Structures are given as C-alpha cells and as structure tokens.
C-alpha cells in the first residue's frame, strides 16, 4: 500500500482560501472590508456620495456610511443561504464558479458608479451575494477534501487569507488616497474585479468534491480525484479503502432520504445543540469589536488626535492582524478550540474595556483643532490606538479562525451543507447589523461603544466554557459519539472515543485520510 501525501490537498485548500476573501472570510471578503473603510474618508468619495451642507461642504453622514457598508453584508446573508441549494445541484466546483461570477459583476457595478449612491449600494449587495455563498462553500469544500489531521490548519489558512486581504486593501488605500479625482477610490475598488477574474480562471484547475461525485453516481471520477489528492495511483489499496469509506457514508445518508433544514435542529445525535453552537460562535465573533475597527477605524481614529494618519493606523492594524493569524496555524491543533476561544475572550475583553474608558474620559470632542489638543488628549488617543492594536491581534490569533474551524468540523455529512449555511448566515446577518448600526451608535456615545463589545466578550467566555466541547483531533464520527455520550464541555478535552469507526482502518501514518464519513450510528437518538 502506498503512503498518501497531501501536497495536492494543501494547494487546493490554499487556492480556495484565496477565493473567499472578499467580505468576512477569504481574500476577497477581507479585501472588501478594508477597502471600503478607507474610501469612506476619501475626499472624492465623500464629494460624490455625500450630502452638501449649507456651507457648501460635502459630508458623508453616518446613515450613508452605514448603508454603503452594510448592503454588502445584507447580500452575504442571502448568498450564504442560497449556496446550500447550488452546492448540491451544481456541485462544489460549479457553485464556486457561479458565485465568483456574481461577485465580479457586483464589483464592476461599484467601480462604474459616478454619483449614484443607489448604484454603488446595489453593486455592493450583488458582490455580497457572491461573498456570502463562497464563505459557506469554503469550509464545506475543505472539510470534504482535507485530511483530518490538517483540517484545522487549512481552515485557519482561510482566515489568514482574509486578514491578508484586509492588509493589502489598507496598503492600497494608503497609496491612492492622495490621488486627485475618482481614481483615489476607483483603483482600490476596481482591483476586486481582478481578484474575481483570477478566481474564475483558477476554478477550472480544481477537482470536484469526491463525495459530491459519488453522490451523483460518478464513481470513476471520484476515484480519480481521491487518487490525485493523495498523489497515489487509482488502484492503490489506500485509495480503495478511502473509496469504501465514501461509499459507506453516501449509503448511510441516502437511507434517511433528503436532509431538510429542520433536521439541523433535530434531537438525533444532538444536532440541534451543534447547530446552535455553530450559530452562536458566529454571532459572538461578529460582536467581538474587531470589525468595528476594520469598517470604521479610519473615521474613528480621526478623533484620536494622533500624529499618524488614519490610513497609516489602519495599515498597522492590518499588519498586526496578519502577524497574529500565523501562530493560530499552530495553536488551533495543539492548544485546541476551547482554550483558544477562552483565552481570546479574556484578552479582547480587557482591551475593549481599557480602550473604551480611556477614549471616553480623555479624547477631545470630535472636530477639535489639532493645535487645541492637550497632552492628556494625545496620550488618551495613543492609549486607545495601542489597545485597539492589541484587540485586533488577539482576535486574529483566537476568535478570528476558531469559529470557522468549529463550524467546518461539527456536523455529519448528511446535514453539513445546510448547517454550515446557517452558521455562515448568522455571521453575515450580524455583520450587516453591526455595520449598519455601529456608526450611528458611535456617533452618539463615542468610544463607549467598545463597552458593548466588552460585554459580549464576557458573555462569549461564559458561553464557550459551558456549551462548547473540544473537537480537536476528532473525526466526524467521533464528534457524533462525543455528543451522544453527554460529556460536559469543560471535561471534553480529556474525552476519548469508545467506538471503533470505519475510517480508522484507512488512516495512514500521520492521519492521511482525505475524508471522513458519516458515522454508523446516525439513526441513533441522543
């Protein structure tokens, strides 16, 4: 029997990670988060999409900022749900093609906008459809192609690509904001079309998910994909074993008929609990506070009175985010999911509390001239920015990647597309609500908005401690067994499976199987 290698699987996962970065989870999502933040304070952008006051000066009000920013998130919510239908009908590969094209069309509409706020928001909504769909397909595709031992690392790699997209957008905004005319914002916005076209062209080099191929009666193609992902000949015993696992899983799924949305909340194998956990982690992640800095940091930091430009501060935040995500590649599979979330909650809560109170009691009122700022004002601004940097760093290490990893590995194959869609949709609906209401709230209470995020982080710590079990190193079958066993989440790290699962026989040295399959006991009650 040959020894499988995973070079092909890693390359595929890396490419897929790039593709989903547009709005909150791959390169495209990350790029868009950062790019719109800088555009909101560019003179030409404000002139074209703002409102002219009595003094003849254009102003981009908080309401218009929220509409422009949040419409993408509204589209991502719809896209995250819609992909559940296209993923099964057209396959994972076909769905990526469809939604990438939709994203590219949306960015083209934005770039072509002259003065119409309606056109640019419609363009952002259409781009959001693609972003939301892709954000759900990524963990689905990776989960169906990645070896168990590498699953966490590959999903963190996806988060790293999001952060790299944000960072690159900050650098481009920093370089173009001083250009006179519409090129200052059209260049960074229009570059998204290039990212979309790159993804569209690269899709043709990706294989279809072997599970989807088997489920649609294309066994020969599935065998070729499995062999390719493991760099083994098609007749190798390891490939044969993996195919047997896949076929067993498909048969087990088909016995129960077609999965429904309500099945995600059924009592069987505690599916309801897993679905709620996946949705809650996405909800808490969005209200960590980091996206407030990503979306409105440029505007927010203008009131900090620092000598650095808002664009430079955002570039620093982006670089810190990239640096923070790198250790997560290691920690996610060594330290574990629970420890990462609990540690991140504490670190981010402390940062939000200090930044919020210092900002409230020391910053000068918005609009204060630079020559009127006191030493106390400037020191307060520097302190706020320092803890904002620490906040973003902590998020990148812990709460940025971990909820997505948990979402991608917590469900049996039968309901996985729908359960992941519900988790992704939760992320995007709260992303929408945050981006829509945050500027209005910050306009009223200023830095005290960070205390809202502090409260959510405290809640997040409590929720993770009492409800989120450790899934590090477990196959899909073992996750099911753990939930059926009723082990307490705070004791789950020491839990070991009692059953022998079919996937065990195909595991090579180092856990090299490409797929896990549905457990034998899917029809058992919790």
PDB file of C-alpha atoms in Angstrom, residues 44-197:
ATOM      1  CA  UNK A  44     -13.662  62.467  -3.906  1.00  0.00           C
ATOM      2  CA  UNK A  45     -15.736  59.604  -2.494  1.00  0.00           C
ATOM      3  CA  UNK A  46     -17.326  61.922   0.093  1.00  0.00           C
ATOM      4  CA  UNK A  47     -17.948  64.536  -2.625  1.00  0.00           C
ATOM      5  CA  UNK A  48     -19.711  62.053  -4.924  1.00  0.00           C
ATOM      6  CA  UNK A  49     -21.768  60.109  -2.387  1.00  0.00           C
ATOM      7  CA  UNK A  50     -22.149  62.534   0.494  1.00  0.00           C
ATOM      8  CA  UNK A  51     -24.634  65.341   1.086  1.00  0.00           C
ATOM      9  CA  UNK A  52     -23.743  69.000   0.600  1.00  0.00           C
ATOM     10  CA  UNK A  53     -24.463  71.105   3.667  1.00  0.00           C
ATOM     11  CA  UNK A  54     -25.451  74.758   3.913  1.00  0.00           C
ATOM     12  CA  UNK A  55     -21.780  75.728   3.912  1.00  0.00           C
ATOM     13  CA  UNK A  56     -21.263  74.011   0.555  1.00  0.00           C
ATOM     14  CA  UNK A  57     -19.067  71.254   2.016  1.00  0.00           C
ATOM     15  CA  UNK A  58     -19.952  67.628   1.273  1.00  0.00           C
ATOM     16  CA  UNK A  59     -20.381  65.355   4.274  1.00  0.00           C
ATOM     17  CA  UNK A  60     -20.840  61.581   4.312  1.00  0.00           C
ATOM     18  CA  UNK A  61     -23.292  61.180   7.174  1.00  0.00           C
ATOM     19  CA  UNK A  62     -23.265  58.194   9.492  1.00  0.00           C
ATOM     20  CA  UNK A  63     -26.502  56.966   7.918  1.00  0.00           C
ATOM     21  CA  UNK A  64     -24.993  56.963   4.434  1.00  0.00           C
ATOM     22  CA  UNK A  65     -21.827  55.331   5.708  1.00  0.00           C
ATOM     23  CA  UNK A  66     -23.861  52.535   7.256  1.00  0.00           C
ATOM     24  CA  UNK A  67     -25.934  51.996   4.105  1.00  0.00           C
ATOM     25  CA  UNK A  68     -22.883  51.820   1.829  1.00  0.00           C
ATOM     26  CA  UNK A  69     -21.045  49.496   4.192  1.00  0.00           C
ATOM     27  CA  UNK A  70     -23.888  47.253   5.322  1.00  0.00           C
ATOM     28  CA  UNK A  71     -25.509  46.418   1.971  1.00  0.00           C
ATOM     29  CA  UNK A  72     -22.669  44.027   1.195  1.00  0.00           C
ATOM     30  CA  UNK A  73     -23.364  42.224   4.463  1.00  0.00           C
ATOM     31  CA  UNK A  74     -27.061  42.009   3.603  1.00  0.00           C
ATOM     32  CA  UNK A  75     -26.103  40.308   0.345  1.00  0.00           C
ATOM     33  CA  UNK A  76     -23.775  37.912   2.125  1.00  0.00           C
ATOM     34  CA  UNK A  77     -26.642  36.707   4.330  1.00  0.00           C
ATOM     35  CA  UNK A  78     -28.739  35.827   1.280  1.00  0.00           C
ATOM     36  CA  UNK A  79     -25.770  34.247  -0.505  1.00  0.00           C
ATOM     37  CA  UNK A  80     -24.821  32.077   2.472  1.00  0.00           C
ATOM     38  CA  UNK A  81     -28.299  30.506   2.460  1.00  0.00           C
ATOM     39  CA  UNK A  82     -28.579  30.260  -1.335  1.00  0.00           C
ATOM     40  CA  UNK A  83     -25.333  28.286  -1.729  1.00  0.00           C
ATOM     41  CA  UNK A  84     -26.897  25.340   0.096  1.00  0.00           C
ATOM     42  CA  UNK A  85     -29.087  24.828  -2.977  1.00  0.00           C
ATOM     43  CA  UNK A  86     -26.403  25.357  -5.620  1.00  0.00           C
ATOM     44  CA  UNK A  87     -23.783  23.231  -3.828  1.00  0.00           C
ATOM     45  CA  UNK A  88     -25.898  20.105  -4.160  1.00  0.00           C
ATOM     46  CA  UNK A  89     -27.391  20.883  -7.559  1.00  0.00           C
ATOM     47  CA  UNK A  90     -24.272  22.087  -9.398  1.00  0.00           C
ATOM     48  CA  UNK A  91     -21.539  20.649  -7.179  1.00  0.00           C
ATOM     49  CA  UNK A  92     -18.983  22.464  -5.050  1.00  0.00           C
ATOM     50  CA  UNK A  93     -16.840  23.396  -8.054  1.00  0.00           C
ATOM     51  CA  UNK A  94     -19.782  24.611 -10.129  1.00  0.00           C
ATOM     52  CA  UNK A  95     -21.087  26.678  -7.226  1.00  0.00           C
ATOM     53  CA  UNK A  96     -17.732  28.389  -6.785  1.00  0.00           C
ATOM     54  CA  UNK A  97     -17.828  29.305 -10.481  1.00  0.00           C
ATOM     55  CA  UNK A  98     -21.356  30.725 -10.285  1.00  0.00           C
ATOM     56  CA  UNK A  99     -20.865  32.788  -7.158  1.00  0.00           C
ATOM     57  CA  UNK A 100     -17.451  34.077  -8.228  1.00  0.00           C
ATOM     58  CA  UNK A 101     -19.034  35.421 -11.412  1.00  0.00           C
ATOM     59  CA  UNK A 102     -21.768  37.123  -9.384  1.00  0.00           C
ATOM     60  CA  UNK A 103     -19.164  38.718  -7.141  1.00  0.00           C
ATOM     61  CA  UNK A 104     -17.209  40.042 -10.135  1.00  0.00           C
ATOM     62  CA  UNK A 105     -20.362  41.583 -11.634  1.00  0.00           C
ATOM     63  CA  UNK A 106     -21.078  43.338  -8.345  1.00  0.00           C
ATOM     64  CA  UNK A 107     -17.609  44.883  -8.163  1.00  0.00           C
ATOM     65  CA  UNK A 108     -17.904  46.061 -11.775  1.00  0.00           C
ATOM     66  CA  UNK A 109     -21.144  47.872 -10.922  1.00  0.00           C
ATOM     67  CA  UNK A 110     -19.455  49.586  -7.965  1.00  0.00           C
ATOM     68  CA  UNK A 111     -16.446  50.674  -9.973  1.00  0.00           C
ATOM     69  CA  UNK A 112     -18.613  52.143 -12.744  1.00  0.00           C
ATOM     70  CA  UNK A 113     -20.638  54.306 -10.345  1.00  0.00           C
ATOM     71  CA  UNK A 114     -20.418  58.048 -10.982  1.00  0.00           C
ATOM     72  CA  UNK A 115     -22.547  59.682  -8.298  1.00  0.00           C
ATOM     73  CA  UNK A 116     -25.467  57.372  -7.567  1.00  0.00           C
ATOM     74  CA  UNK A 117     -25.467  56.040  -4.013  1.00  0.00           C
ATOM     75  CA  UNK A 118     -28.165  53.606  -5.168  1.00  0.00           C
ATOM     76  CA  UNK A 119     -25.881  52.115  -7.813  1.00  0.00           C
ATOM     77  CA  UNK A 120     -22.903  51.643  -5.511  1.00  0.00           C
ATOM     78  CA  UNK A 121     -25.047  50.048  -2.788  1.00  0.00           C
ATOM     79  CA  UNK A 122     -26.736  47.725  -5.305  1.00  0.00           C
ATOM     80  CA  UNK A 123     -23.276  46.764  -6.559  1.00  0.00           C
ATOM     81  CA  UNK A 124     -22.174  46.009  -3.011  1.00  0.00           C
ATOM     82  CA  UNK A 125     -25.285  43.902  -2.408  1.00  0.00           C
ATOM     83  CA  UNK A 126     -24.632  41.835  -5.549  1.00  0.00           C
ATOM     84  CA  UNK A 127     -20.964  41.394  -4.618  1.00  0.00           C
ATOM     85  CA  UNK A 128     -22.149  40.362  -1.175  1.00  0.00           C
ATOM     86  CA  UNK A 129     -24.200  37.522  -2.659  1.00  0.00           C
ATOM     87  CA  UNK A 130     -21.001  36.006  -4.007  1.00  0.00           C
ATOM     88  CA  UNK A 131     -19.035  36.643  -0.849  1.00  0.00           C
ATOM     89  CA  UNK A 132     -21.634  35.072   1.443  1.00  0.00           C
ATOM     90  CA  UNK A 133     -22.014  31.992  -0.735  1.00  0.00           C
ATOM     91  CA  UNK A 134     -18.276  31.469  -1.008  1.00  0.00           C
ATOM     92  CA  UNK A 135     -17.796  31.904   2.741  1.00  0.00           C
ATOM     93  CA  UNK A 136     -20.048  28.885   3.304  1.00  0.00           C
ATOM     94  CA  UNK A 137     -18.665  26.751   0.478  1.00  0.00           C
ATOM     95  CA  UNK A 138     -15.064  27.120   1.720  1.00  0.00           C
ATOM     96  CA  UNK A 139     -15.390  25.126   4.973  1.00  0.00           C
ATOM     97  CA  UNK A 140     -17.654  22.686   3.147  1.00  0.00           C
ATOM     98  CA  UNK A 141     -15.134  22.076   0.358  1.00  0.00           C
ATOM     99  CA  UNK A 142     -12.141  21.968   2.684  1.00  0.00           C
ATOM    100  CA  UNK A 143     -13.938  19.602   5.023  1.00  0.00           C
ATOM    101  CA  UNK A 144     -14.586  17.215   2.132  1.00  0.00           C
ATOM    102  CA  UNK A 145     -11.051  17.253   0.756  1.00  0.00           C
ATOM    103  CA  UNK A 146      -8.742  17.903   3.723  1.00  0.00           C
ATOM    104  CA  UNK A 147      -7.191  15.163   5.894  1.00  0.00           C
ATOM    105  CA  UNK A 148      -8.493  15.123   9.474  1.00  0.00           C
ATOM    106  CA  UNK A 149      -5.119  16.000  10.973  1.00  0.00           C
ATOM    107  CA  UNK A 150      -4.835  19.065   8.717  1.00  0.00           C
ATOM    108  CA  UNK A 151      -8.440  20.246   8.736  1.00  0.00           C
ATOM    109  CA  UNK A 152      -7.976  22.857  11.458  1.00  0.00           C
ATOM    110  CA  UNK A 153      -4.789  24.245   9.950  1.00  0.00           C
ATOM    111  CA  UNK A 154      -6.323  24.572   6.476  1.00  0.00           C
ATOM    112  CA  UNK A 155      -9.367  26.416   7.798  1.00  0.00           C
ATOM    113  CA  UNK A 156      -7.075  28.774   9.719  1.00  0.00           C
ATOM    114  CA  UNK A 157      -5.222  29.304   6.449  1.00  0.00           C
ATOM    115  CA  UNK A 158      -8.529  30.526   5.059  1.00  0.00           C
ATOM    116  CA  UNK A 159      -8.765  33.067   7.890  1.00  0.00           C
ATOM    117  CA  UNK A 160      -5.169  34.108   7.218  1.00  0.00           C
ATOM    118  CA  UNK A 161      -6.118  34.882   3.636  1.00  0.00           C
ATOM    119  CA  UNK A 162      -8.993  37.058   4.890  1.00  0.00           C
ATOM    120  CA  UNK A 163      -6.578  39.041   7.016  1.00  0.00           C
ATOM    121  CA  UNK A 164      -4.106  39.338   4.147  1.00  0.00           C
ATOM    122  CA  UNK A 165      -6.909  40.739   2.002  1.00  0.00           C
ATOM    123  CA  UNK A 166      -7.660  43.354   4.646  1.00  0.00           C
ATOM    124  CA  UNK A 167      -3.990  44.258   4.960  1.00  0.00           C
ATOM    125  CA  UNK A 168      -3.493  44.602   1.214  1.00  0.00           C
ATOM    126  CA  UNK A 169      -6.549  46.851   0.930  1.00  0.00           C
ATOM    127  CA  UNK A 170      -5.142  49.122   3.642  1.00  0.00           C
ATOM    128  CA  UNK A 171      -1.829  49.398   1.816  1.00  0.00           C
ATOM    129  CA  UNK A 172      -3.571  50.233  -1.458  1.00  0.00           C
ATOM    130  CA  UNK A 173      -5.814  52.824   0.237  1.00  0.00           C
ATOM    131  CA  UNK A 174      -2.710  54.344   1.818  1.00  0.00           C
ATOM    132  CA  UNK A 175      -1.124  54.620  -1.621  1.00  0.00           C
ATOM    133  CA  UNK A 176      -4.124  56.008  -3.532  1.00  0.00           C
ATOM    134  CA  UNK A 177      -5.952  58.274  -1.065  1.00  0.00           C
ATOM    135  CA  UNK A 178      -3.881  61.320  -2.062  1.00  0.00           C
ATOM    136  CA  UNK A 179      -4.679  60.945  -5.779  1.00  0.00           C
ATOM    137  CA  UNK A 180      -6.946  63.720  -7.034  1.00  0.00           C
ATOM    138  CA  UNK A 181     -10.231  62.651  -8.561  1.00  0.00           C
ATOM    139  CA  UNK A 182     -12.148  59.391  -8.612  1.00  0.00           C
ATOM    140  CA  UNK A 183      -9.029  57.290  -9.194  1.00  0.00           C
ATOM    141  CA  UNK A 184      -8.351  57.570  -5.458  1.00  0.00           C
ATOM    142  CA  UNK A 185     -11.209  55.132  -4.739  1.00  0.00           C
ATOM    143  CA  UNK A 186     -11.868  53.525  -8.149  1.00  0.00           C
ATOM    144  CA  UNK A 187      -8.431  51.878  -8.203  1.00  0.00           C
ATOM    145  CA  UNK A 188      -8.793  50.029  -4.875  1.00  0.00           C
ATOM    146  CA  UNK A 189     -12.455  49.177  -5.541  1.00  0.00           C
ATOM    147  CA  UNK A 190     -11.825  48.138  -9.141  1.00  0.00           C
ATOM    148  CA  UNK A 191      -8.974  45.808  -8.195  1.00  0.00           C
ATOM    149  CA  UNK A 192     -11.615  43.474  -6.798  1.00  0.00           C
ATOM    150  CA  UNK A 193     -12.557  42.628 -10.373  1.00  0.00           C
ATOM    151  CA  UNK A 194      -9.002  41.389 -10.899  1.00  0.00           C
ATOM    152  CA  UNK A 195      -9.260  39.146  -7.827  1.00  0.00           C
ATOM    153  CA  UNK A 196     -12.611  37.835  -9.069  1.00  0.00           C
ATOM    154  CA  UNK A 197     -11.267  37.076 -12.552  1.00  0.00           C
TER     155      UNK A 197
END
